[in-house]
């Protein structure tokens, strides 16, 4: 254990919990520094919540005992039962933050945006962002009104109501700014409580840090000003769970001890009946019921996410039935070429949660697309002419996102096609000169394709240079690294493609026959073309492409990990909820029972 400068815990310089010594004191501060003034509650520290609103404080015997999981599970259970619920943590200490909407009530009149405009963004700790997702509500700054972001040397950046204030040493914070931070926390809780039925508050570290009880904003102060009931969480993994529980209860201030409605033991492995004698002795000694024993299962919450093709003129979207919100999804547009072939190349993308594959008619302006994949075609030249007639080539040249062309789609992306009359069913031989017909292509890659009567059909495994692959590139790779990937697939095509400029990025090579260069594929910027069918059946290629698309769309992949199908019981939130409903008796909390099954100790016996 590292005592640090200010307290006895592994929090180092900032004391014995997530609060650290950025926690509080009896010394007042500059009133009203951080937004609208609030009376801070009654003289004894309490603040009366709006009539009918409940606050449940999920407090721990120590850090990392499972408070965040229990809080997220409660949020999801209540939301699924039709209860209006919001997460809350008065003060968090973390460098893992998320940008969220500012709560309107947290801003001064001068800061408020005009009616009908967005309120702007602030930052909160990631755990409250996660819990807001679990509660099925948009995250906002009131969910975590005070955030401390350590930067070393005994200082943290103070963030209040989403706005960075300044960097302070521990002593300076609690001597000069803690009271105003507490005021902001009280005001945020009051706003939340005025709009929901239940507030699920998460404590910080241990609620029994007696050296911090006069400045413990996330635990002691929250319990008082929110008039909260306390659910105590203890971790059995490291042993001593009953000693931790008894010691915590013994060290709590008397008014908080009376608020404890039950305890939950987490991270248990083995036969739960072996705990019965200890549970009986604990309950007899303290009068506090053990509401459940949760097994050691990780729900996956983030630490502090053949259908017939449409007609040519129609649009159809594949993959939209995965339950992922549109705000977290990306759309990969696929032109519905009249002679489309090997459309199975797109199925692995459509199977990815949060990816919609939209087959679009050739007159589509691509305004809603986040990326474009040009599929194979049975007739590159005639489909190229169809694209030109519909204006799709112009739309593609205007498009600014990732583009991948597969086989015939690769040929379409080049500068031109030679001997086009060999491929085309529309061009007469009379239109061909002595060197054959030449048709200008889209022009996004400096390559040209020449058709002849030969056709290449081969299963292959190519090496892919991660530094040269356009939208499939690895940003951390370099062209001096031996960082190539193996990509399996097959080639079925007529025509041979060559580069037209020196220094063209050609990320593919065939280790079997030594082929390389534009004959296999080429890239420029966010555009990649290749003859490799089955490209997206390779997990690494698929993952990198989707990452590039999400980056272009401005979607954080963590969001998807946290909200894979809002109604899917396999999502991390639902797994957390399932752990609680199966193993914890929630009846003593007096929560709505609709949709909430009863487990826990009463369910075991």
Coordinates of C-alpha atoms in Angstrom, one line a residue:
X1 CA 0.0 0.0 0.0
X2 CA 1.3 3.4 -1.0
X3 CA 0.5 6.0 1.6
X4 CA 1.5 8.9 -0.6
X5 CA 1.5 12.4 0.8
X6 CA -2.0 12.7 2.1
X7 CA -3.6 9.4 3.1
X8 CA -3.4 5.7 3.6
X9 CA -4.4 4.0 0.4
X10 CA -3.2 3.0 -3.0
X11 CA -4.6 6.2 -4.4
X12 CA -1.2 7.8 -3.8
X13 CA -1.2 11.5 -3.3
X14 CA -4.9 11.9 -3.2
X15 CA -6.0 9.8 -0.2
X16 CA -7.9 6.7 0.6
X17 CA -10.5 6.4 -2.1
X18 CA -11.4 7.6 -5.6
X19 CA -12.0 10.9 -3.7
X20 CA -8.4 11.1 -2.5
X21 CA -7.7 14.2 -0.6
X22 CA -9.4 16.1 -3.3
X23 CA -12.3 15.2 -1.1
X24 CA -13.4 18.0 1.2
X25 CA -13.0 19.9 4.5
X26 CA -14.9 22.1 6.9
X27 CA -13.2 25.1 5.3
X28 CA -15.6 27.0 3.1
X29 CA -14.7 28.0 -0.4
X30 CA -15.7 30.6 -3.0
X31 CA -19.4 30.2 -3.1
X32 CA -21.0 29.8 -6.5
X33 CA -17.7 29.4 -8.4
X34 CA -19.1 26.6 -10.6
X35 CA -22.5 27.6 -11.9
X36 CA -25.8 28.4 -10.3
X37 CA -25.9 28.8 -6.6
X38 CA -27.6 26.1 -4.4
X39 CA -28.3 26.2 -0.7
X40 CA -26.4 23.0 -0.3
X41 CA -29.1 21.3 1.7
X42 CA -30.1 21.5 5.3
X43 CA -27.6 22.4 8.0
X44 CA -27.0 18.8 8.9
X45 CA -25.8 18.2 5.3
X46 CA -29.1 16.7 4.0
X47 CA -31.0 17.9 1.0
X48 CA -34.6 16.9 0.6
X49 CA -35.1 15.2 -2.8
X50 CA -38.2 15.9 -4.7
X51 CA -41.2 14.0 -3.4
X52 CA -41.3 10.4 -4.6
X53 CA -37.7 10.3 -5.9
X54 CA -35.5 7.6 -4.4
X55 CA -31.7 7.6 -4.4
X56 CA -29.8 4.4 -3.9
X57 CA -26.1 4.8 -3.1
X58 CA -24.0 1.8 -4.3
X59 CA -21.1 2.1 -1.9
X60 CA -18.1 -0.2 -1.4
X61 CA -15.9 -1.6 1.3
X62 CA -12.9 -0.9 -1.0
X63 CA -12.0 0.1 -4.6
X64 CA -12.7 -2.4 -7.4
X65 CA -15.3 -4.4 -5.5
X66 CA -17.8 -4.3 -8.3
X67 CA -19.7 -1.0 -7.5
X68 CA -19.9 0.0 -11.2
X69 CA -21.2 -3.3 -12.3
X70 CA -23.9 -3.3 -9.6
X71 CA -24.9 0.3 -10.4
X72 CA -25.1 -0.5 -14.2
X73 CA -27.1 -3.6 -13.5
X74 CA -29.5 -1.7 -11.3
X75 CA -29.9 1.0 -14.0
X76 CA -30.7 -1.5 -16.7
X77 CA -33.1 -3.5 -14.5
X78 CA -35.0 -0.4 -13.5
X79 CA -35.1 0.9 -17.1
X80 CA -36.4 -2.4 -18.3
X81 CA -39.1 -2.3 -15.7
X82 CA -40.3 1.1 -17.0
X83 CA -38.8 3.1 -14.2
X84 CA -37.3 6.5 -15.0
X85 CA -33.7 6.2 -13.7
X86 CA -30.5 8.2 -13.9
X87 CA -26.9 7.4 -12.8
X88 CA -25.0 9.7 -10.7
X89 CA -21.5 10.1 -9.1
X90 CA -20.9 13.3 -7.2
X91 CA -17.1 13.1 -7.6
X92 CA -15.0 10.9 -9.7
X93 CA -11.3 10.6 -10.1
X94 CA -10.2 9.3 -13.5
X95 CA -8.4 10.2 -16.7
X96 CA -10.9 8.1 -18.7
X97 CA -13.5 10.6 -19.6
X98 CA -16.2 11.0 -22.2
X99 CA -17.6 14.0 -24.0
X100 CA -21.3 14.3 -23.3
X101 CA -24.0 17.0 -23.6
X102 CA -23.9 19.7 -20.9
X103 CA -26.9 19.7 -18.6
X104 CA -28.8 22.8 -19.3
X105 CA -29.4 23.6 -15.7
X106 CA -25.7 23.5 -14.9
X107 CA -24.9 26.5 -17.0
X108 CA -25.1 30.2 -16.0
X109 CA -27.6 32.3 -17.9
X110 CA -24.7 33.8 -19.9
X111 CA -23.5 30.3 -20.9
X112 CA -26.9 29.0 -22.0
X113 CA -27.2 28.6 -25.8
X114 CA -30.1 30.1 -27.7
X115 CA -33.3 28.1 -27.6
X116 CA -33.4 25.2 -30.1
X117 CA -29.6 24.9 -30.3
X118 CA -27.3 22.2 -28.9
X119 CA -26.1 22.8 -25.3
X120 CA -22.5 22.0 -26.1
X121 CA -20.3 19.3 -24.6
X122 CA -18.6 18.7 -21.3
X123 CA -16.7 15.7 -19.9
X124 CA -17.6 13.1 -17.3
X125 CA -16.1 9.9 -16.0
X126 CA -16.5 6.9 -18.3
X127 CA -18.3 4.8 -15.7
X128 CA -21.3 7.3 -15.6
X129 CA -21.3 7.3 -19.4
X130 CA -21.6 3.5 -19.2
X131 CA -24.3 3.6 -16.6
X132 CA -26.3 6.2 -18.6
X133 CA -26.3 3.7 -21.5
X134 CA -27.5 1.0 -19.1
X135 CA -30.3 3.3 -18.0
X136 CA -31.2 4.0 -21.7
X137 CA -30.8 7.7 -21.2
X138 CA -28.4 10.2 -23.0
X139 CA -25.3 10.8 -20.8
X140 CA -25.0 14.4 -19.5
X141 CA -22.7 16.3 -17.2
X142 CA -25.2 16.1 -14.2
X143 CA -24.4 12.4 -14.1
X144 CA -20.9 13.3 -12.8
X145 CA -20.7 16.9 -11.9
X146 CA -17.2 16.8 -10.3
X147 CA -14.3 15.1 -12.1
X148 CA -10.7 15.0 -11.0
X149 CA -8.1 14.1 -13.6
X150 CA -4.7 13.4 -12.1
X151 CA -1.7 14.7 -14.0
X152 CA 1.1 13.7 -11.5
X153 CA 3.2 15.8 -9.2
X154 CA 0.4 15.8 -6.6
X155 CA -2.0 17.8 -8.8
X156 CA -5.3 17.1 -10.6
X157 CA -7.3 19.0 -13.1
X158 CA -10.6 19.9 -11.6
X159 CA -13.6 19.6 -13.9
X160 CA -16.9 20.9 -12.7
X161 CA -20.2 20.6 -14.7
X162 CA -18.1 19.3 -17.6
X163 CA -15.8 22.3 -17.7
X164 CA -12.1 22.2 -16.8
X165 CA -11.5 24.8 -14.1
X166 CA -7.7 24.5 -13.3
X167 CA -5.0 22.3 -11.8
X168 CA -4.8 22.1 -8.1
X169 CA -2.8 20.4 -5.4
X170 CA -4.9 18.4 -3.0
X171 CA -4.7 20.9 -0.2
X172 CA -5.5 23.8 -2.4
X173 CA -8.6 22.0 -3.8
X174 CA -10.2 21.2 -0.5
X175 CA -9.3 24.4 1.2
X176 CA -10.4 26.8 -1.5
X177 CA -12.7 24.9 -3.9
X178 CA -14.3 21.9 -2.4
X179 CA -17.3 23.6 -0.9
X180 CA -18.2 25.1 -4.3
X181 CA -17.7 21.7 -5.9
X182 CA -20.0 20.2 -3.4
X183 CA -22.6 22.8 -4.2
X184 CA -22.4 21.9 -7.9
X185 CA -22.8 18.2 -7.0
X186 CA -25.9 19.0 -4.8
X187 CA -27.4 21.1 -7.6
X188 CA -26.8 18.4 -10.2
X189 CA -28.4 15.7 -8.0
X190 CA -31.4 17.9 -7.4
X191 CA -31.9 18.4 -11.1
X192 CA -31.7 14.7 -11.8
X193 CA -34.0 13.9 -8.9
X194 CA -36.5 16.3 -10.2
X195 CA -36.8 14.4 -13.5
X196 CA -36.6 10.7 -12.6
X197 CA -38.1 8.2 -10.2
X198 CA -34.8 6.7 -9.0
X199 CA -31.2 8.0 -8.9
X200 CA -28.6 5.2 -8.8
X201 CA -25.5 6.8 -7.3
X202 CA -22.1 5.2 -7.3
X203 CA -19.8 5.8 -4.4
X204 CA -16.0 6.0 -4.7
X205 CA -13.4 3.7 -3.1
X206 CA -14.4 2.8 0.4
X207 CA -17.2 4.5 2.3
X208 CA -15.3 3.8 5.5
X209 CA -12.2 6.0 5.0
X210 CA -12.4 7.7 8.4
X211 CA -9.6 10.1 7.5
X212 CA -11.9 11.4 4.7
X213 CA -15.3 11.4 6.3
X214 CA -15.3 15.2 6.6
X215 CA -14.7 15.6 2.8
X216 CA -16.0 12.5 1.2
X217 CA -18.2 13.9 -1.5
X218 CA -19.0 10.7 -3.4
X219 CA -19.9 8.6 -0.4
X220 CA -20.7 10.4 2.9
X221 CA -21.9 13.7 1.5
X222 CA -23.9 12.0 -1.2
X223 CA -25.7 9.8 1.3
X224 CA -26.6 12.8 3.3
X225 CA -27.6 15.4 0.7
X226 CA -29.4 12.9 -1.4
X227 CA -31.2 11.3 1.6
X228 CA -30.0 8.0 0.1
X229 CA -30.4 4.4 1.0
X230 CA -27.1 2.5 1.0
X231 CA -26.4 -0.8 -0.7
X232 CA -23.0 -2.0 0.5
X233 CA -20.8 -4.0 -2.0
X234 CA -17.9 -6.3 -0.8
X235 CA -15.5 -8.3 -2.8
X236 CA -14.7 -11.9 -1.7
X237 CA -12.0 -12.5 -4.3
X238 CA -9.1 -11.3 -2.1
X239 CA -10.5 -12.9 1.1
X240 CA -11.7 -11.3 4.4
X241 CA -15.1 -10.3 3.0
X242 CA -16.9 -10.6 6.4
X243 CA -14.2 -8.7 8.2
X244 CA -14.5 -6.0 5.5
X245 CA -18.2 -5.8 5.9
X246 CA -18.2 -5.7 9.7
X247 CA -15.3 -3.2 9.8
X248 CA -17.0 -0.9 7.3
X249 CA -20.3 -0.9 9.2
X250 CA -18.4 -0.2 12.5
X251 CA -16.6 2.7 11.0
X252 CA -19.5 4.4 9.3
X253 CA -20.9 7.6 10.9
X254 CA -24.1 6.7 12.9
X255 CA -26.5 8.4 10.5
X256 CA -25.0 6.5 7.5
X257 CA -25.0 3.2 9.4
X258 CA -28.8 3.6 9.7
X259 CA -29.1 4.0 6.0
X260 CA -27.6 0.7 5.0
X261 CA -30.4 -1.6 3.7
X262 CA -28.3 -4.5 2.7
X263 CA -25.0 -5.9 1.3
X264 CA -24.0 -7.8 -1.7
X265 CA -20.9 -10.1 -1.9
X266 CA -19.3 -10.1 -5.4
X267 CA -16.7 -12.2 -7.3
X268 CA -17.5 -15.5 -5.7
X269 CA -16.2 -18.8 -7.1
X270 CA -17.3 -22.2 -6.0
X271 CA -20.2 -23.6 -4.0
X272 CA -22.2 -20.7 -2.6
X273 CA -23.7 -22.8 0.2
X274 CA -20.3 -22.8 1.9
X275 CA -20.9 -19.2 2.7
X276 CA -24.1 -19.8 4.6
X277 CA -22.6 -20.1 8.1
X278 CA -20.7 -16.8 7.6
X279 CA -23.7 -15.1 6.2
X280 CA -25.9 -16.2 9.2
X281 CA -23.3 -15.0 11.7
X282 CA -22.9 -11.7 9.9
X283 CA -26.6 -11.0 9.8
X284 CA -27.0 -11.9 13.4
X285 CA -24.2 -9.7 14.4
X286 CA -25.1 -6.6 12.4
X287 CA -28.7 -6.9 11.5
X288 CA -27.8 -6.1 7.9
X289 CA -29.1 -8.7 5.4
X290 CA -26.9 -10.2 2.7
X291 CA -29.0 -9.7 -0.3
X292 CA -27.0 -11.9 -2.6
X293 CA -23.8 -13.5 -3.7
X294 CA -22.8 -12.7 -7.2
X295 CA -20.5 -15.1 -9.0
X296 CA -17.2 -14.1 -10.6
X297 CA -18.5 -13.3 -14.1
X298 CA -17.4 -10.4 -16.2
X299 CA -20.4 -8.9 -18.0
X300 CA -18.1 -7.1 -20.5
X301 CA -18.7 -3.6 -19.3
X302 CA -15.9 -1.2 -20.3
X303 CA -13.4 -0.3 -17.6
X304 CA -13.3 3.3 -16.0
X305 CA -19.4 -1.8 -26.5
X306 CA -29.3 -15.3 -48.2
X307 CA -31.5 -12.2 -48.9
X308 CA -32.3 -11.5 -52.5
X309 CA -30.7 -8.3 -53.8
X310 CA -33.0 -5.4 -54.7
X311 CA -33.9 -4.5 -58.2
X312 CA -31.5 -2.1 -59.9
X313 CA -33.7 0.9 -59.2
X314 CA -34.4 0.0 -55.6
X315 CA -32.6 0.4 -52.3
X316 CA -32.3 -2.3 -49.7
X317 CA -30.4 -2.3 -46.4
X318 CA -28.9 -5.5 -44.9
X319 CA -27.8 -5.7 -41.3
X320 CA -30.3 -3.2 -39.9
X321 CA -32.1 -5.7 -37.7
X322 CA -29.2 -6.0 -35.2
X323 CA -30.9 -3.6 -32.7
X324 CA -27.9 -1.2 -32.7
X325 CA -29.1 2.4 -32.6
X326 CA -28.7 4.4 -35.8
X327 CA -26.6 6.9 -34.0
X328 CA -24.0 4.1 -33.4
X329 CA -24.2 2.6 -36.8
X330 CA -22.4 3.2 -40.0
X331 CA -23.7 2.7 -43.6
X332 CA -21.6 1.1 -46.3
X333 CA -23.1 2.0 -49.6
X334 CA -22.9 -0.6 -52.4
X335 CA -24.0 0.5 -55.9
X336 CA -26.6 -1.9 -57.3
X337 CA -24.7 -2.6 -60.5
X338 CA -26.9 -4.1 -63.2
X339 CA -24.4 -7.0 -63.6
X340 CA -23.3 -7.3 -60.0
X341 CA -21.4 -10.5 -59.1
X342 CA -19.9 -12.0 -56.0
X343 CA -22.2 -10.0 -53.7
X344 CA -21.4 -12.5 -51.0
X345 CA -18.2 -10.4 -50.5
X346 CA -20.5 -8.0 -48.6
X347 CA -22.1 -10.5 -46.2
X348 CA -19.4 -10.4 -43.6
X349 CA -19.8 -6.6 -43.3
X350 CA -23.6 -6.9 -43.0
X351 CA -23.1 -9.5 -40.2
X352 CA -21.1 -7.0 -38.1
X353 CA -23.2 -5.3 -35.4
X354 CA -23.6 -1.6 -36.2
X355 CA -22.8 -2.0 -39.9
X356 CA -25.5 -1.5 -42.5
X357 CA -24.8 -2.6 -46.0
X358 CA -27.1 -0.4 -48.2
X359 CA -27.5 -1.5 -51.8
X360 CA -28.3 1.8 -53.6
X361 CA -29.4 2.7 -57.1
X362 CA -26.9 4.3 -59.4
X363 CA -28.5 7.7 -59.1
X364 CA -28.0 7.8 -55.3
X365 CA -25.9 10.8 -54.3
X366 CA -24.2 8.9 -51.4
X367 CA -25.3 11.6 -49.0
X368 CA -26.1 9.1 -46.2
X369 CA -23.1 6.8 -46.8
X370 CA -20.1 6.5 -44.5
X371 CA -18.2 4.3 -46.9
X372 CA -18.6 2.8 -50.3
X373 CA -17.7 -0.7 -51.5
X374 CA -17.8 -1.3 -55.3
X375 CA -18.6 -5.0 -55.8
X376 CA -17.6 -7.4 -58.5
X377 CA -19.4 -7.3 -61.8
X378 CA -19.9 -9.7 -64.7
X379 CA -19.3 -6.8 -67.1
X380 CA -17.0 -4.1 -65.9
X381 CA -17.3 -1.9 -69.0
X382 CA -21.1 -1.9 -69.3
X383 CA -21.6 -1.3 -65.6
X384 CA -19.1 1.5 -65.9
X385 CA -21.2 3.0 -68.6
X386 CA -24.3 2.6 -66.5
X387 CA -22.6 4.4 -63.6
X388 CA -21.6 7.2 -65.9
X389 CA -25.1 7.6 -67.4
X390 CA -26.7 7.7 -63.9
X391 CA -24.1 10.1 -62.5
X392 CA -22.7 7.7 -60.0
X393 CA -19.1 8.3 -61.1
X394 CA -19.5 11.9 -60.2
X395 CA -21.0 11.1 -56.9
X396 CA -18.1 8.7 -56.2
X397 CA -15.5 11.4 -57.0
X398 CA -17.2 13.8 -54.6
X399 CA -17.4 11.2 -51.8
X400 CA -14.8 11.9 -49.1
X401 CA -15.0 8.6 -47.0
X402 CA -13.3 5.2 -47.3
X403 CA -13.8 3.5 -50.7
X404 CA -13.0 -0.1 -51.5
X405 CA -13.3 -1.7 -55.0
X406 CA -13.3 -5.5 -55.3
X407 CA -12.3 -7.2 -58.5
X408 CA -14.5 -5.4 -61.2
X409 CA -15.0 -2.7 -58.6
X410 CA -11.2 -2.2 -58.6
X411 CA -11.2 -1.9 -62.4
X412 CA -14.0 0.8 -62.1
X413 CA -11.8 2.9 -59.8
X414 CA -9.0 3.2 -62.3
X415 CA -8.2 5.8 -64.9
X416 CA -9.3 3.8 -67.9
X417 CA -10.1 0.5 -69.4
X418 CA -8.3 -0.7 -72.6
X419 CA -9.7 -3.3 -75.0
X420 CA -13.1 -2.4 -73.5
X421 CA -14.9 -3.9 -76.5
X422 CA -13.7 -7.4 -75.5
X423 CA -15.6 -7.0 -72.2
X424 CA -18.5 -4.9 -73.3
X425 CA -21.7 -6.1 -74.8
X426 CA -22.7 -2.6 -75.7
X427 CA -19.6 -1.4 -77.7
X428 CA -19.5 -2.3 -81.4
X429 CA -16.2 -3.4 -82.9
X430 CA -16.5 -0.5 -85.1
X431 CA -16.1 1.8 -82.1
X432 CA -12.7 0.2 -81.4
X433 CA -9.5 1.5 -82.9
X434 CA -6.5 -0.4 -83.8
X435 CA -5.6 -0.6 -80.1
X436 CA -9.1 -1.6 -79.1
X437 CA -11.8 0.5 -77.4
X438 CA -10.7 2.8 -74.5
X439 CA -13.2 3.8 -71.9
X440 CA -12.4 6.4 -69.2
X441 CA -13.1 5.0 -65.7
X442 CA -13.8 6.8 -62.4
X443 CA -10.2 8.0 -62.0
X444 CA -9.8 7.5 -58.2
X445 CA -6.8 5.2 -58.6
X446 CA -3.9 5.9 -61.1
X447 CA -4.2 2.5 -62.7
X448 CA -5.5 1.1 -66.0
X449 CA -6.9 -2.3 -66.9
X450 CA -6.4 -4.0 -70.2
X451 CA -8.8 -6.8 -71.2
X452 CA -7.9 -9.9 -73.2
X453 CA -9.5 -13.2 -73.6
X454 CA -7.7 -14.8 -70.7
X455 CA -9.4 -15.3 -67.4
X456 CA -7.7 -15.8 -64.0
X457 CA -9.3 -18.2 -61.6
X458 CA -7.3 -19.0 -58.5
X459 CA -7.6 -19.5 -54.8
X460 CA -4.9 -17.5 -53.2
X461 CA -3.3 -16.2 -50.0
X462 CA -1.7 -12.8 -50.3
X463 CA 0.5 -10.8 -48.0
X464 CA -0.8 -7.3 -47.2
X465 CA 1.4 -4.4 -46.2
X466 CA -0.3 -2.8 -43.2
X467 CA 1.5 0.5 -43.9
X468 CA 0.2 0.9 -47.5
X469 CA -3.3 -0.3 -47.4
X470 CA -5.4 2.9 -47.6
X471 CA -8.6 2.4 -45.5
X472 CA -7.2 -1.0 -44.2
X473 CA -3.9 0.5 -43.0
X474 CA -2.5 0.3 -39.6
X475 CA -1.6 3.8 -38.5
X476 CA 1.2 2.5 -36.3
X477 CA 2.9 0.5 -39.0
X478 CA 5.6 1.8 -41.2
X479 CA 7.0 0.7 -44.6
X480 CA 10.1 -0.5 -42.9
X481 CA 8.2 -2.9 -40.7
X482 CA 7.8 -6.5 -41.5
X483 CA 4.2 -6.1 -40.5
X484 CA 2.4 -7.8 -43.4
X485 CA -0.8 -9.7 -42.9
X486 CA -1.9 -12.9 -44.5
X487 CA -5.2 -12.5 -46.4
X488 CA -6.9 -15.5 -47.9
X489 CA -9.4 -15.4 -50.8
X490 CA -9.7 -16.0 -54.5
X491 CA -9.5 -14.3 -57.8
X492 CA -11.9 -14.7 -60.7
X493 CA -11.5 -12.0 -63.3
X494 CA -10.6 -11.0 -66.8
X495 CA -8.3 -8.1 -67.5
X496 CA -4.8 -7.2 -66.1
X497 CA -4.2 -4.0 -64.2
X498 CA -1.0 -1.9 -64.1
X499 CA 0.0 1.3 -62.3
X500 CA 0.5 4.6 -64.1
X501 CA 2.6 6.5 -61.7
X502 CA 5.8 5.9 -59.8
X503 CA 5.5 5.4 -56.1
X504 CA 2.0 4.0 -56.2
X505 CA 1.0 2.2 -53.0
X506 CA 0.6 -1.4 -53.9
X507 CA 0.0 -3.3 -50.6
X508 CA -0.6 -6.8 -51.9
X509 CA 2.0 -9.4 -52.9
X510 CA 1.7 -13.1 -53.7
X511 CA 4.5 -15.1 -51.9
X512 CA 3.8 -18.2 -54.0
X513 CA 4.4 -16.8 -57.5
X514 CA 6.1 -13.5 -56.7
X515 CA 3.4 -11.3 -58.2
X516 CA 3.0 -7.9 -56.7
X517 CA 2.1 -4.3 -57.7
X518 CA -1.1 -3.1 -59.2
X519 CA -1.8 -6.5 -60.7
X520 CA -3.1 -7.4 -57.2
X521 CA -4.3 -4.1 -55.9
X522 CA -3.5 -0.5 -55.3
X523 CA -4.3 2.3 -52.8
X524 CA -4.3 6.0 -52.6
X525 CA -5.6 8.0 -49.6
X526 CA -8.8 6.4 -48.4
X527 CA -9.3 4.4 -51.6
X528 CA -8.3 0.8 -52.1
X529 CA -8.8 -1.6 -54.9
X530 CA -8.0 -5.3 -55.1
X531 CA -8.7 -8.4 -57.1
X532 CA -9.0 -10.4 -53.9
X533 CA -12.5 -11.7 -53.4
X534 CA -13.3 -12.8 -49.9
X535 CA -11.3 -9.8 -48.5
X536 CA -13.8 -9.1 -45.7
X537 CA -14.0 -12.7 -44.7
X538 CA -10.6 -12.0 -43.2
X539 CA -11.2 -10.7 -39.7
X540 CA -8.3 -8.3 -39.6
X541 CA -9.2 -6.7 -42.9
X542 CA -12.8 -6.4 -41.9
X543 CA -12.0 -5.0 -38.5
X544 CA -9.6 -2.4 -40.0
X545 CA -12.0 -1.3 -42.6
X546 CA -14.9 -0.9 -40.2
X547 CA -12.6 1.0 -37.8
X548 CA -11.8 3.4 -40.7
X549 CA -15.4 3.9 -41.5
X550 CA -16.4 4.6 -37.9
X551 CA -13.5 7.0 -37.6
X552 CA -14.7 8.8 -40.7
X553 CA -18.3 8.9 -39.2
X554 CA -17.1 10.2 -35.9
X555 CA -18.3 7.1 -33.9
X556 CA -16.3 5.9 -31.0
X557 CA -16.2 2.1 -31.2
X558 CA -16.5 2.0 -27.4
X559 CA -20.1 3.2 -27.8
X560 CA -20.9 0.1 -29.8
X561 CA -19.3 -2.2 -27.3
X562 CA -21.5 -0.7 -24.6
X563 CA -24.8 -0.7 -26.6
X564 CA -24.8 -3.8 -28.9
X565 CA -28.5 -4.1 -29.3
X566 CA -30.4 -2.2 -26.7
X567 CA -32.9 -5.0 -26.3
X568 CA -30.5 -7.9 -26.7
X569 CA -30.1 -9.7 -23.4
X570 CA -26.5 -10.6 -24.4
X571 CA -25.4 -7.0 -24.2
X572 CA -23.0 -6.0 -21.4
X573 CA -25.7 -4.1 -19.7
X574 CA -28.1 -6.9 -19.8
X575 CA -25.5 -9.4 -18.6
X576 CA -24.9 -7.1 -15.6
X577 CA -28.7 -6.9 -15.1
X578 CA -29.0 -10.7 -15.4
X579 CA -26.3 -11.2 -12.7
X580 CA -28.3 -9.1 -10.3
X581 CA -31.7 -10.4 -11.1
X582 CA -30.4 -14.0 -10.8
X583 CA -28.3 -13.6 -7.6
X584 CA -29.5 -10.6 -5.6
X585 CA -32.8 -10.2 -3.7
X586 CA -33.8 -6.7 -4.5
X587 CA -37.0 -6.7 -2.5
X588 CA -35.5 -4.9 0.6
X589 CA -34.7 -2.0 -1.7
X590 CA -38.4 -1.5 -2.3
X591 CA -37.9 -1.2 -6.1
X592 CA -40.7 -1.8 -8.6
X593 CA -41.0 -5.6 -9.1
X594 CA -42.4 -5.6 -12.6
X595 CA -39.8 -7.2 -14.8
X596 CA -37.4 -7.7 -12.0
X597 CA -37.0 -11.3 -10.9
X598 CA -35.9 -12.1 -7.4
X599 CA -32.7 -14.1 -6.7
X600 CA -30.2 -13.8 -4.0
X601 CA -30.2 -15.4 -0.6
X602 CA -33.9 -15.9 -0.5
X603 CA -33.7 -17.5 -3.9
X604 CA -31.1 -19.9 -2.7
X605 CA -33.0 -21.3 0.2

